[in-house]
C-alpha cells in the first residue's frame, strides 16, 4: 500500500437509509460503538483520504444527523436525498455538490464502522495502479445472502457486473465474493453512468452497481480488491450487529493498547472507548470501563469493577471498585474501594479517597486523606489534612449550596458535620462528633457537642431485672482474681 495518503477529489458517504430494524427513536447512524457514533467512524475513515470535498447524503432522520454532523464534523457538506430510490439515486444527490469535480470519487456507507482509512487508501492505490474506471471493495463470505455478488470475467480478472441477490440467477447467487458497497470511481465515468441508470430491476431502484456494467461496456477497466478482514465490510442494521461490531471494535482497541504496553487482565470484561488514552505500564483489572476523554498515566492500576468517564488519572495512582466522572486523580493517589467521584473532584498527589466516600466539586490537597464513609461536596481540603470517618460536609441548606474549607494539615474528628459555608484554618482540630457552624482558627481545637455526663445508679433505678441490670451488678461486685 502507498505510504503516501492519497488526496482524492471527493468522498460521498451514503447515510439516507431508514434503519428500521434498529427499532429506535435515535437514527441508526448516531448509535455508538466504543463511544463514537457509527457515522463518525465513516467520516474519520473518509478524512484519512484527505478529500477536497466530503459529502454526506442524508434523508431519513436528517435533522438528527445534521445536528450531529454540525457537532462532530462541521466541515462536511450535507446533501439531501428526498426519497430513498436506491444507492444510485443517493450518489446522484451527493454529486450535485461535486458538479465541477474531476478525478477520484470514493463512495462509502455511514453504517460500516470498522472500515479503516488505510483500507480506503489501499483501494485508491489499486484504482491508480490499474487506471480503473471503477475499483470495488469485495470480500468472500461463507454466507453471501443479501449482498450483491461480484460476477467476474471468464478469466477471473476484472469485474463484469455486480448482481443483487434479488436479480441473481441460481449460478450467480452461488457466488461467495460479495460487493462491500465501497468504491473508487473516476468522476466522469460515475457522472455518465449515473445519468444512464434505470430502475428496470427486481427492486425498482436505481442501482449504483449498474455503473460497473456501464463502464465495462465502454471498454473501461473495473477491478475488485478483496478484503481479507471481513469485519471491515460489515454494516450495522440491527442491535445484534451493533453489539457484535462493538465487541470486535473493543477487542481491536484492547489489542492495540496491549501492544503499546498496557496490561489487561481480562479483555472479555474490559471496555475502553476509542477516545481514551492509556500510557505504557497501566494495568486494567477485570470489569474496568473507561469512557470519554479518560486518560491514564504510566504505572496506574484501575479496577476491578471500575467505571471512569472523562477522568484524568496520573502516574502510579490506584483506583479500586469506583465510579467516577470529570475528576482528576493525582500521582500516587489511591481511591476506593467503593468510591463515587462526581464532577469537579480533584485529588492531589499521594492523596486518598477511601471506602464509601462520595465527592463532588472537591479539591483535596496533596497527601490529604478522606479515608472512610464521607460526603465531601463543595469543599477545599488542604494538603496533609485528615478527614475522620463519617464526616459530612453539609453543603446544601435546602435553598443554596455553599463551600467549606479545611486548611493545611488540619484534622477533622470522626462523625463531624461541617455546615457550609465555614472555614477551618490551617493547623486546626475538630473534635469527633462536632457540628461545626463557626470558623475555627489556626491551632484551635473546636468541640461542638454536648459534654458527656454519667448518671450513677440509672440502670438499677430504671432497668431492674434485665440482663443489663445483672451484668451491672456483677461488674460492680467485681469478679474474683484468677
Ligand atoms: C448495496 C449494494 C450491494 C452491496 C450492499 C453492501 C446496490 C444496488 N447494492 O445493497 O451490492 O452488497 O450494498 O451492503 O448498491 N442508501 C441511501 N439511499 C438509498 C439507498 C441506500 O442513502 O436510496 C444508503 C443506506 O443508508 C446504506 C447504503 O446506502 O448506508 C446501502 O444501502 P442498503 O439498502 O443497505 O444496500 P443495498 O442496496 O441492499
Ligand atoms: Ca444492506
Coordinates of C-alpha atoms and ligand atoms in Angstrom, one line a residue:
X1 CA 0.0 0.0 0.0
X2 CA 1.0 3.5 -0.7
X3 CA 2.5 5.2 2.4
X4 CA 1.6 8.5 0.9
X5 CA -2.0 9.1 1.9
X6 CA -3.8 9.9 -1.4
X7 CA -5.6 13.2 -1.8
X8 CA -8.9 12.3 -3.6
X9 CA -11.2 14.8 -5.2
X10 CA -14.3 13.7 -3.2
X11 CA -15.8 11.2 -0.8
X12 CA -19.6 10.6 -0.7
X13 CA -20.8 8.9 2.4
X14 CA -24.3 7.4 2.0
X15 CA -26.4 7.9 5.1
X16 CA -30.0 8.4 3.9
X17 CA -31.4 4.9 4.6
X18 CA -34.1 4.3 7.2
X19 CA -32.5 1.9 9.8
X20 CA -35.9 0.5 10.6
X21 CA -34.6 -2.7 12.2
X22 CA -32.9 -0.8 15.0
X23 CA -36.4 0.0 16.3
X24 CA -35.1 3.2 17.8
X25 CA -36.1 6.8 18.1
X26 CA -32.5 7.6 17.5
X27 CA -31.1 7.5 14.0
X28 CA -29.1 4.3 13.4
X29 CA -26.1 6.3 12.5
X30 CA -26.0 8.0 15.9
X31 CA -25.8 4.7 17.8
X32 CA -22.4 4.2 19.2
X33 CA -19.7 1.6 19.4
X34 CA -16.7 2.2 21.6
X35 CA -18.1 5.6 22.5
X36 CA -18.3 7.0 18.9
X37 CA -21.3 7.2 16.5
X38 CA -21.3 4.9 13.6
X39 CA -21.3 8.0 11.3
X40 CA -18.2 9.4 13.0
X41 CA -16.3 6.2 12.0
X42 CA -17.3 6.7 8.4
X43 CA -16.2 10.4 8.5
X44 CA -13.0 9.5 10.2
X45 CA -12.1 6.9 7.5
X46 CA -13.1 9.3 4.7
X47 CA -10.9 12.0 6.1
X48 CA -7.9 9.8 6.1
X49 CA -8.0 10.2 2.3
X50 CA -7.7 14.0 2.7
X51 CA -10.5 14.7 0.2
X52 CA -11.1 18.1 -1.3
X53 CA -14.8 17.6 -0.6
X54 CA -16.6 15.3 1.8
X55 CA -20.3 15.0 1.2
X56 CA -22.7 13.1 3.4
X57 CA -26.0 12.1 1.8
X58 CA -28.9 12.3 4.3
X59 CA -32.6 11.6 4.1
X60 CA -34.3 9.7 7.0
X61 CA -34.0 11.4 10.4
X62 CA -32.0 14.1 8.7
X63 CA -32.4 16.7 11.4
X64 CA -30.8 14.4 14.0
X65 CA -28.0 13.5 11.6
X66 CA -27.4 17.1 10.5
X67 CA -27.2 18.3 14.1
X68 CA -24.7 15.5 14.9
X69 CA -22.6 16.4 11.9
X70 CA -22.6 20.1 12.9
X71 CA -21.2 18.9 16.2
X72 CA -18.5 16.4 15.1
X73 CA -17.7 17.4 11.5
X74 CA -18.9 20.9 10.6
X75 CA -16.6 20.9 7.6
X76 CA -18.7 18.3 5.7
X77 CA -21.2 19.1 3.0
X78 CA -24.7 17.7 3.6
X79 CA -26.6 16.6 0.6
X80 CA -30.3 15.6 0.8
X81 CA -31.8 12.6 -0.9
X82 CA -35.6 13.3 -0.6
X83 CA -36.7 9.8 -1.4
X84 CA -34.7 6.7 -1.0
X85 CA -34.7 5.4 -4.6
X86 CA -31.6 3.3 -4.2
X87 CA -27.8 3.7 -4.0
X88 CA -27.6 5.2 -7.5
X89 CA -30.1 7.9 -6.6
X90 CA -28.3 8.6 -3.4
X91 CA -24.9 9.1 -5.1
X92 CA -26.7 11.4 -7.6
X93 CA -27.8 13.5 -4.7
X94 CA -24.3 13.7 -3.5
X95 CA -22.8 14.6 -6.9
X96 CA -24.9 17.7 -7.0
X97 CA -22.4 19.1 -4.6
X98 CA -19.5 17.8 -6.6
X99 CA -20.6 19.1 -10.0
X100 CA -17.3 20.6 -11.1
X101 CA -15.1 17.9 -9.6
X102 CA -12.7 15.8 -11.7
X103 CA -10.6 12.9 -10.6
X104 CA -11.4 10.2 -8.0
X105 CA -14.7 10.0 -6.1
X106 CA -14.9 7.5 -3.3
X107 CA -18.3 6.1 -2.2
X108 CA -18.7 4.6 1.3
X109 CA -21.6 3.9 3.7
X110 CA -22.3 5.6 7.0
X111 CA -23.1 2.3 8.8
X112 CA -19.9 0.3 8.2
X113 CA -17.9 1.3 11.3
X114 CA -14.9 -1.0 11.2
X115 CA -13.8 0.1 7.7
X116 CA -10.5 1.9 8.1
X117 CA -8.9 4.8 6.3
X118 CA -6.0 2.6 5.5
X119 CA -8.3 0.2 3.6
X120 CA -9.8 3.1 1.6
X121 CA -6.2 4.3 0.8
X122 CA -5.3 0.8 -0.4
X123 CA -8.4 0.9 -2.6
X124 CA -7.4 4.2 -4.1
X125 CA -3.9 2.9 -4.7
X126 CA -5.3 -0.1 -6.5
X127 CA -7.5 2.2 -8.6
X128 CA -4.4 4.2 -9.6
X129 CA -2.3 1.1 -10.4
X130 CA -5.0 -0.3 -12.7
X131 CA -6.1 3.1 -14.1
X132 CA -9.6 1.8 -13.4
X133 CA -12.9 3.5 -14.2
X134 CA -14.2 1.8 -11.0
X135 CA -12.5 -0.1 -8.3
X136 CA -14.7 -2.2 -6.0
X137 CA -14.0 -3.4 -2.5
X138 CA -15.1 -7.0 -2.2
X139 CA -14.9 -9.8 0.3
X140 CA -15.6 -13.5 0.4
X141 CA -18.3 -14.7 2.8
X142 CA -19.4 -18.3 3.7
X143 CA -23.0 -16.9 3.6
X144 CA -23.3 -14.2 0.9
X145 CA -27.1 -13.8 1.2
X146 CA -28.4 -10.3 1.0
X147 CA -25.3 -8.9 -0.7
X148 CA -24.6 -8.0 -4.3
X149 CA -22.5 -10.8 -6.0
X150 CA -19.3 -10.0 -7.8
X151 CA -19.5 -11.5 -11.3
X152 CA -16.0 -11.8 -12.7
X153 CA -14.9 -12.2 -16.4
X154 CA -14.4 -15.7 -17.6
X155 CA -10.7 -15.5 -16.8
X156 CA -11.4 -14.3 -13.3
X157 CA -9.7 -11.0 -13.8
X158 CA -12.0 -8.0 -13.9
X159 CA -15.5 -7.4 -12.6
X160 CA -18.0 -7.9 -15.3
X161 CA -21.0 -6.9 -13.2
X162 CA -22.5 -6.8 -9.7
X163 CA -25.8 -8.6 -9.4
X164 CA -28.1 -8.1 -6.5
X165 CA -29.4 -11.1 -4.7
X166 CA -33.0 -10.4 -5.9
X167 CA -31.9 -10.2 -9.5
X168 CA -29.5 -13.1 -9.4
X169 CA -29.7 -16.4 -11.3
X170 CA -29.1 -19.5 -9.2
X171 CA -25.5 -19.7 -10.5
X172 CA -24.9 -16.1 -9.7
X173 CA -26.5 -16.5 -6.2
X174 CA -23.9 -19.2 -5.5
X175 CA -21.0 -16.8 -5.9
X176 CA -19.5 -16.1 -2.5
X177 CA -17.5 -13.0 -3.4
X178 CA -19.7 -10.0 -2.5
X179 CA -19.8 -6.3 -3.0
X180 CA -18.9 -4.4 0.2
X181 CA -20.5 -1.3 -1.3
X182 CA -17.3 0.7 -1.1
X183 CA -15.8 2.0 -4.4
X184 CA -13.4 4.4 -6.1
X185 CA -14.9 5.9 -9.2
X186 CA -13.4 8.1 -11.9
X187 CA -15.7 11.1 -11.6
X188 CA -16.5 11.4 -15.3
X189 CA -17.5 7.7 -15.6
X190 CA -19.6 8.0 -12.5
X191 CA -21.4 11.0 -13.7
X192 CA -22.2 9.5 -17.1
X193 CA -23.0 6.1 -15.6
X194 CA -25.5 7.6 -13.1
X195 CA -27.2 9.5 -15.9
X196 CA -27.8 6.3 -17.7
X197 CA -29.4 4.3 -14.8
X198 CA -32.8 2.9 -15.0
X199 CA -34.9 1.2 -12.3
X200 CA -35.5 -1.8 -14.5
X201 CA -34.7 -4.4 -11.8
X202 CA -36.3 -6.6 -9.2
X203 CA -36.4 -3.7 -6.6
X204 CA -37.4 -0.9 -8.9
X205 CA -34.4 1.1 -7.6
X206 CA -31.5 3.0 -9.2
X207 CA -28.6 0.7 -8.6
X208 CA -25.2 2.3 -8.2
X209 CA -23.7 -1.1 -9.1
X210 CA -25.0 -0.7 -12.7
X211 CA -22.3 1.9 -13.3
X212 CA -19.9 -1.0 -13.4
X213 CA -21.6 -2.6 -16.4
X214 CA -21.8 0.9 -18.0
X215 CA -18.0 1.3 -17.7
X216 CA -17.2 -2.2 -18.9
X217 CA -19.5 -1.8 -22.0
X218 CA -17.4 1.3 -22.8
X219 CA -14.2 -0.6 -22.7
X220 CA -13.1 0.7 -19.3
X221 CA -11.5 -1.4 -16.5
X222 CA -13.1 -2.4 -13.3
X223 CA -11.1 -4.4 -10.7
X224 CA -12.1 -5.6 -7.3
X225 CA -9.8 -5.5 -4.3
X226 CA -10.6 -8.4 -2.0
X227 CA -10.7 -7.5 1.7
X228 CA -9.3 -10.3 3.9
X229 CA -10.5 -8.6 7.1
X230 CA -14.3 -9.2 6.6
X231 CA -15.3 -7.2 9.7
X232 CA -14.4 -4.1 7.8
X233 CA -17.2 -4.8 5.2
X234 CA -19.9 -5.5 7.8
X235 CA -22.7 -3.0 8.2
X236 CA -25.0 -2.4 11.2
X237 CA -28.7 -3.0 10.5
X238 CA -29.9 -4.1 13.9
X239 CA -28.8 -4.2 17.6
X240 CA -27.4 -7.6 17.3
X241 CA -24.9 -6.4 14.7
X242 CA -24.3 -3.3 16.8
X243 CA -23.3 -5.4 19.7
X244 CA -21.2 -7.8 17.5
X245 CA -19.3 -5.0 15.9
X246 CA -19.0 -3.1 19.2
X247 CA -17.3 -6.1 20.8
X248 CA -15.0 -6.6 17.9
X249 CA -14.0 -2.9 17.9
X250 CA -13.3 -3.1 21.6
X251 CA -11.2 -6.2 21.1
X252 CA -9.2 -4.4 18.4
X253 CA -8.7 -1.4 20.7
X254 CA -7.6 -3.5 23.6
X255 CA -5.1 -5.3 21.4
X256 CA -3.7 -2.0 20.3
X257 CA -3.2 -1.0 23.9
X258 CA -1.7 -4.3 24.9
X259 CA 0.8 -3.9 22.1
X260 CA 1.5 -0.4 23.4
X261 CA 2.4 -1.8 26.8
X262 CA -0.9 -1.8 28.8
X263 CA -1.6 -4.9 30.9
X264 CA -5.3 -6.0 30.5
X265 CA -6.1 -9.0 32.7
X266 CA -9.4 -9.8 31.2
X267 CA -10.2 -8.3 27.8
X268 CA -13.6 -10.0 27.8
X269 CA -14.8 -7.8 30.6
X270 CA -12.8 -4.6 29.9
X271 CA -14.3 -1.9 27.8
X272 CA -12.3 1.1 26.6
X273 CA -13.8 3.8 24.4
X274 CA -12.0 4.8 21.2
X275 CA -11.4 8.3 22.8
X276 CA -9.4 7.1 25.8
X277 CA -5.7 7.5 26.2
X278 CA -3.5 5.0 28.1
X279 CA 0.2 5.0 28.8
X280 CA 2.6 2.1 28.9
X281 CA 2.6 0.1 32.2
X282 CA -1.0 0.9 33.0
X283 CA -2.8 -2.1 34.4
X284 CA -6.6 -2.6 33.8
X285 CA -8.2 -5.2 36.1
X286 CA -11.4 -7.1 35.2
X287 CA -14.7 -5.2 34.9
X288 CA -13.0 -1.9 34.0
X289 CA -14.9 0.6 31.8
X290 CA -13.0 3.7 30.6
X291 CA -15.0 6.2 28.7
X292 CA -14.9 9.6 27.0
X293 CA -11.8 11.7 27.5
X294 CA -10.4 9.5 30.2
X295 CA -6.6 9.3 30.3
X296 CA -4.5 7.0 32.5
X297 CA -0.8 7.7 33.1
X298 CA 2.0 5.2 33.4
X299 CA 2.1 2.9 36.4
X300 CA -1.6 3.4 37.4
X301 CA -3.8 0.5 38.2
X302 CA -7.6 0.7 37.6
X303 CA -10.2 -1.8 38.8
X304 CA -11.6 -4.3 39.3
X305 CA -15.1 -3.2 38.6
X306 CA -14.5 0.5 37.9
X307 CA -16.1 2.9 35.5
X308 CA -14.3 6.2 34.7
X309 CA -15.9 8.8 32.4
X310 CA -13.7 11.8 31.5
X311 CA -11.3 11.2 34.3
X312 CA -7.6 12.0 34.3
X313 CA -5.6 9.5 36.3
X314 CA -1.9 10.5 36.9
X315 CA 1.1 8.3 37.4
X316 CA 1.1 5.4 39.8
X317 CA -2.4 6.1 41.1
X318 CA -4.7 3.2 42.2
X319 CA -8.4 3.2 41.7
X320 CA -10.4 0.2 43.1
X321 CA -14.1 -0.5 42.6
X322 CA -15.1 3.1 41.8
X323 CA -17.5 5.1 39.7
X324 CA -16.1 8.4 38.6
X325 CA -16.7 11.2 36.2
X326 CA -15.0 14.5 35.4
X327 CA -12.4 14.0 38.1
X328 CA -8.6 14.3 38.3
X329 CA -6.6 11.8 40.4
X330 CA -3.1 12.8 41.4
X331 CA 0.1 10.9 41.1
X332 CA 0.4 8.1 43.6
X333 CA -3.0 8.8 45.0
X334 CA -5.4 6.0 46.0
X335 CA -9.2 5.8 45.5
X336 CA -11.7 3.2 46.7
X337 CA -12.8 0.6 47.2
X338 CA -16.4 1.8 46.7
X339 CA -15.8 5.5 46.0
X340 CA -18.1 7.7 44.0
X341 CA -16.3 10.6 42.3
X342 CA -18.6 13.2 40.9
X343 CA -17.7 16.1 38.6
X344 CA -15.2 18.6 39.9
X345 CA -13.3 16.2 42.1
X346 CA -9.5 16.8 42.2
X347 CA -7.4 14.6 44.4
X348 CA -3.8 15.8 44.9
X349 CA -0.7 13.7 44.6
X350 CA -0.5 10.9 47.2
X351 CA -3.9 11.8 48.5
X352 CA -6.6 9.2 49.5
X353 CA -10.3 8.9 48.9
X354 CA -11.3 5.8 50.6
X355 CA -14.2 3.4 51.2
X356 CA -17.8 4.6 50.8
X357 CA -16.8 8.2 50.1
X358 CA -18.7 10.5 47.7
X359 CA -17.0 13.6 46.4
X360 CA -18.3 16.5 44.3
X361 CA -16.6 19.8 43.5
X362 CA -13.9 18.7 46.0
X363 CA -10.4 20.0 45.8
X364 CA -8.4 17.6 48.0
X365 CA -4.8 18.6 48.5
X366 CA -1.5 16.7 48.2
X367 CA -1.3 13.9 50.8
X368 CA -4.7 14.7 52.2
X369 CA -6.9 11.8 53.3
X370 CA -10.6 11.2 53.2
X371 CA -10.5 7.5 54.1
X372 CA -13.9 6.4 55.2
X373 CA -17.7 7.0 54.9
X374 CA -17.7 10.6 54.0
X375 CA -19.7 13.0 51.8
X376 CA -17.3 15.8 50.6
X377 CA -19.3 18.2 48.4
X378 CA -18.3 21.8 47.6
X379 CA -15.2 21.6 49.7
X380 CA -11.5 22.6 49.6
X381 CA -9.3 20.3 51.8
X382 CA -5.7 21.4 52.3
X383 CA -2.6 19.3 51.8
X384 CA -2.0 16.7 54.5
X385 CA -5.4 17.3 56.1
X386 CA -7.1 14.2 57.6
X387 CA -10.9 13.9 57.5
X388 CA -12.2 11.4 60.1
X389 CA -14.6 8.5 59.3
X390 CA -18.2 9.5 58.8
X391 CA -17.6 13.2 58.3
X392 CA -20.3 15.0 56.3
X393 CA -19.7 18.3 54.6
X394 CA -23.3 19.6 54.6
X395 CA -23.2 21.9 51.5
X396 CA -26.9 22.4 51.0
X397 CA -29.4 24.2 53.2
X398 CA -32.4 23.3 51.1
X399 CA -32.0 26.6 49.1
X400 CA -28.4 27.3 48.2
X401 CA -25.2 25.3 48.1
X402 CA -22.1 26.7 49.8
X403 CA -18.4 25.8 50.1
X404 CA -16.3 24.8 53.1
X405 CA -12.6 25.0 53.6
X406 CA -10.4 22.8 55.7
X407 CA -6.8 24.1 56.0
X408 CA -3.4 22.5 55.6
X409 CA -2.6 19.6 57.9
X410 CA -5.8 20.1 59.9
X411 CA -7.7 17.2 61.5
X412 CA -11.4 16.7 61.5
X413 CA -12.6 14.1 64.1
X414 CA -14.9 11.3 63.1
X415 CA -18.6 11.8 62.6
X416 CA -18.5 15.5 62.4
X417 CA -20.8 17.7 60.3
X418 CA -19.2 20.7 58.7
X419 CA -22.0 23.1 57.8
X420 CA -21.1 25.3 54.9
X421 CA -20.2 28.0 54.5
X422 CA -17.5 27.6 57.1
X423 CA -13.7 27.7 57.2
X424 CA -11.4 25.6 59.3
X425 CA -7.9 27.2 59.3
X426 CA -4.5 25.6 58.7
X427 CA -3.3 23.5 61.6
X428 CA -6.7 23.2 63.4
X429 CA -8.5 20.4 65.1
X430 CA -12.2 19.5 65.2
X431 CA -13.3 17.1 68.0
X432 CA -15.1 13.9 67.0
X433 CA -18.8 14.2 66.7
X434 CA -18.8 18.0 66.3
X435 CA -21.3 20.1 64.3
X436 CA -19.2 23.0 63.1
X437 CA -21.0 26.2 62.1
X438 CA -18.4 28.8 63.0
X439 CA -14.9 29.4 61.8
X440 CA -12.0 27.6 63.6
X441 CA -8.7 29.4 63.8
X442 CA -5.1 28.1 63.4
X443 CA -4.0 26.0 66.3
X444 CA -7.5 25.8 67.8
X445 CA -9.5 22.7 68.8
X446 CA -13.2 23.2 68.1
X447 CA -15.6 20.9 70.1
X448 CA -19.2 21.4 69.2
X449 CA -21.2 18.8 71.0
X450 CA -22.9 18.4 74.4
X451 CA -20.4 17.4 77.2
X452 CA -20.8 13.8 78.5
X453 CA -22.5 13.3 81.9
X454 CA -22.8 9.9 83.7
X455 CA -25.9 9.3 85.9
X456 CA -24.9 6.8 88.6
X457 CA -27.4 4.0 89.5
X458 CA -29.6 4.7 86.5
X459 CA -29.7 1.0 85.4
X460 CA -30.7 -0.2 88.8
X461 CA -33.4 2.5 89.1
X462 CA -34.9 2.1 85.6
X463 CA -33.9 -1.3 84.2
X464 CA -34.1 -3.6 87.2
X465 CA -34.5 -7.3 86.3
X466 CA -32.9 -7.1 82.8
X467 CA -29.7 -8.8 81.7
X468 CA -28.1 -5.4 81.7
X469 CA -29.0 -5.0 85.4
X470 CA -27.5 -8.4 86.2
X471 CA -24.3 -7.5 84.3
X472 CA -24.0 -4.2 86.0
X473 CA -24.4 -5.8 89.5
X474 CA -21.8 -8.4 88.6
X475 CA -19.4 -5.7 87.4
X476 CA -19.8 -3.6 90.5
X477 CA -19.4 -6.7 92.8
X478 CA -16.2 -7.5 91.0
X479 CA -15.1 -10.9 89.7
X480 CA -12.6 -12.9 91.8
X481 CA -9.0 -12.6 90.8
X482 CA -7.8 -15.6 88.7
Ligands
LIG1 C1 -25.9 -2.4 -1.6 C2 -25.4 -2.9 -2.9 C3 -25.0 -4.3 -2.7 C4 -23.9 -4.5 -1.6 C5 -24.5 -3.9 -0.4 C6 -23.4 -3.9 0.7 C7 -26.6 -1.6 -4.6 C8 -27.6 -1.7 -5.6 N1 -26.4 -2.7 -3.9 O1 -27.1 -3.2 -1.2 O2 -24.4 -4.8 -3.9 O3 -23.6 -5.8 -1.5 O4 -24.9 -2.5 -0.6 O5 -24.0 -3.5 1.9 O6 -25.9 -0.6 -4.4 N2 -28.8 4.3 0.9 C9 -29.1 5.6 0.7 N3 -30.2 5.9 -0.1 C10 -30.8 5.0 -0.8 C11 -30.5 3.6 -0.6 C12 -29.4 3.3 0.3 O7 -28.5 6.5 1.3 O8 -31.8 5.3 -1.5 C13 -27.7 4.0 1.8 C14 -28.1 3.3 3.0 O9 -28.4 4.2 4.1 C15 -26.9 2.4 3.4 C16 -26.3 2.2 2.0 O10 -26.8 3.2 1.1 O11 -25.9 3.1 4.2 C17 -26.6 0.8 1.4 O12 -28.0 0.6 1.4 P1 -28.7 -0.8 1.5 O13 -30.1 -0.7 1.2 O14 -28.3 -1.4 2.8 O15 -27.9 -1.6 0.5 P2 -28.4 -2.5 -0.7 O16 -29.0 -1.6 -1.8 O17 -29.3 -3.6 -0.2
LIG2 CA1 -27.7 -3.5 3.3

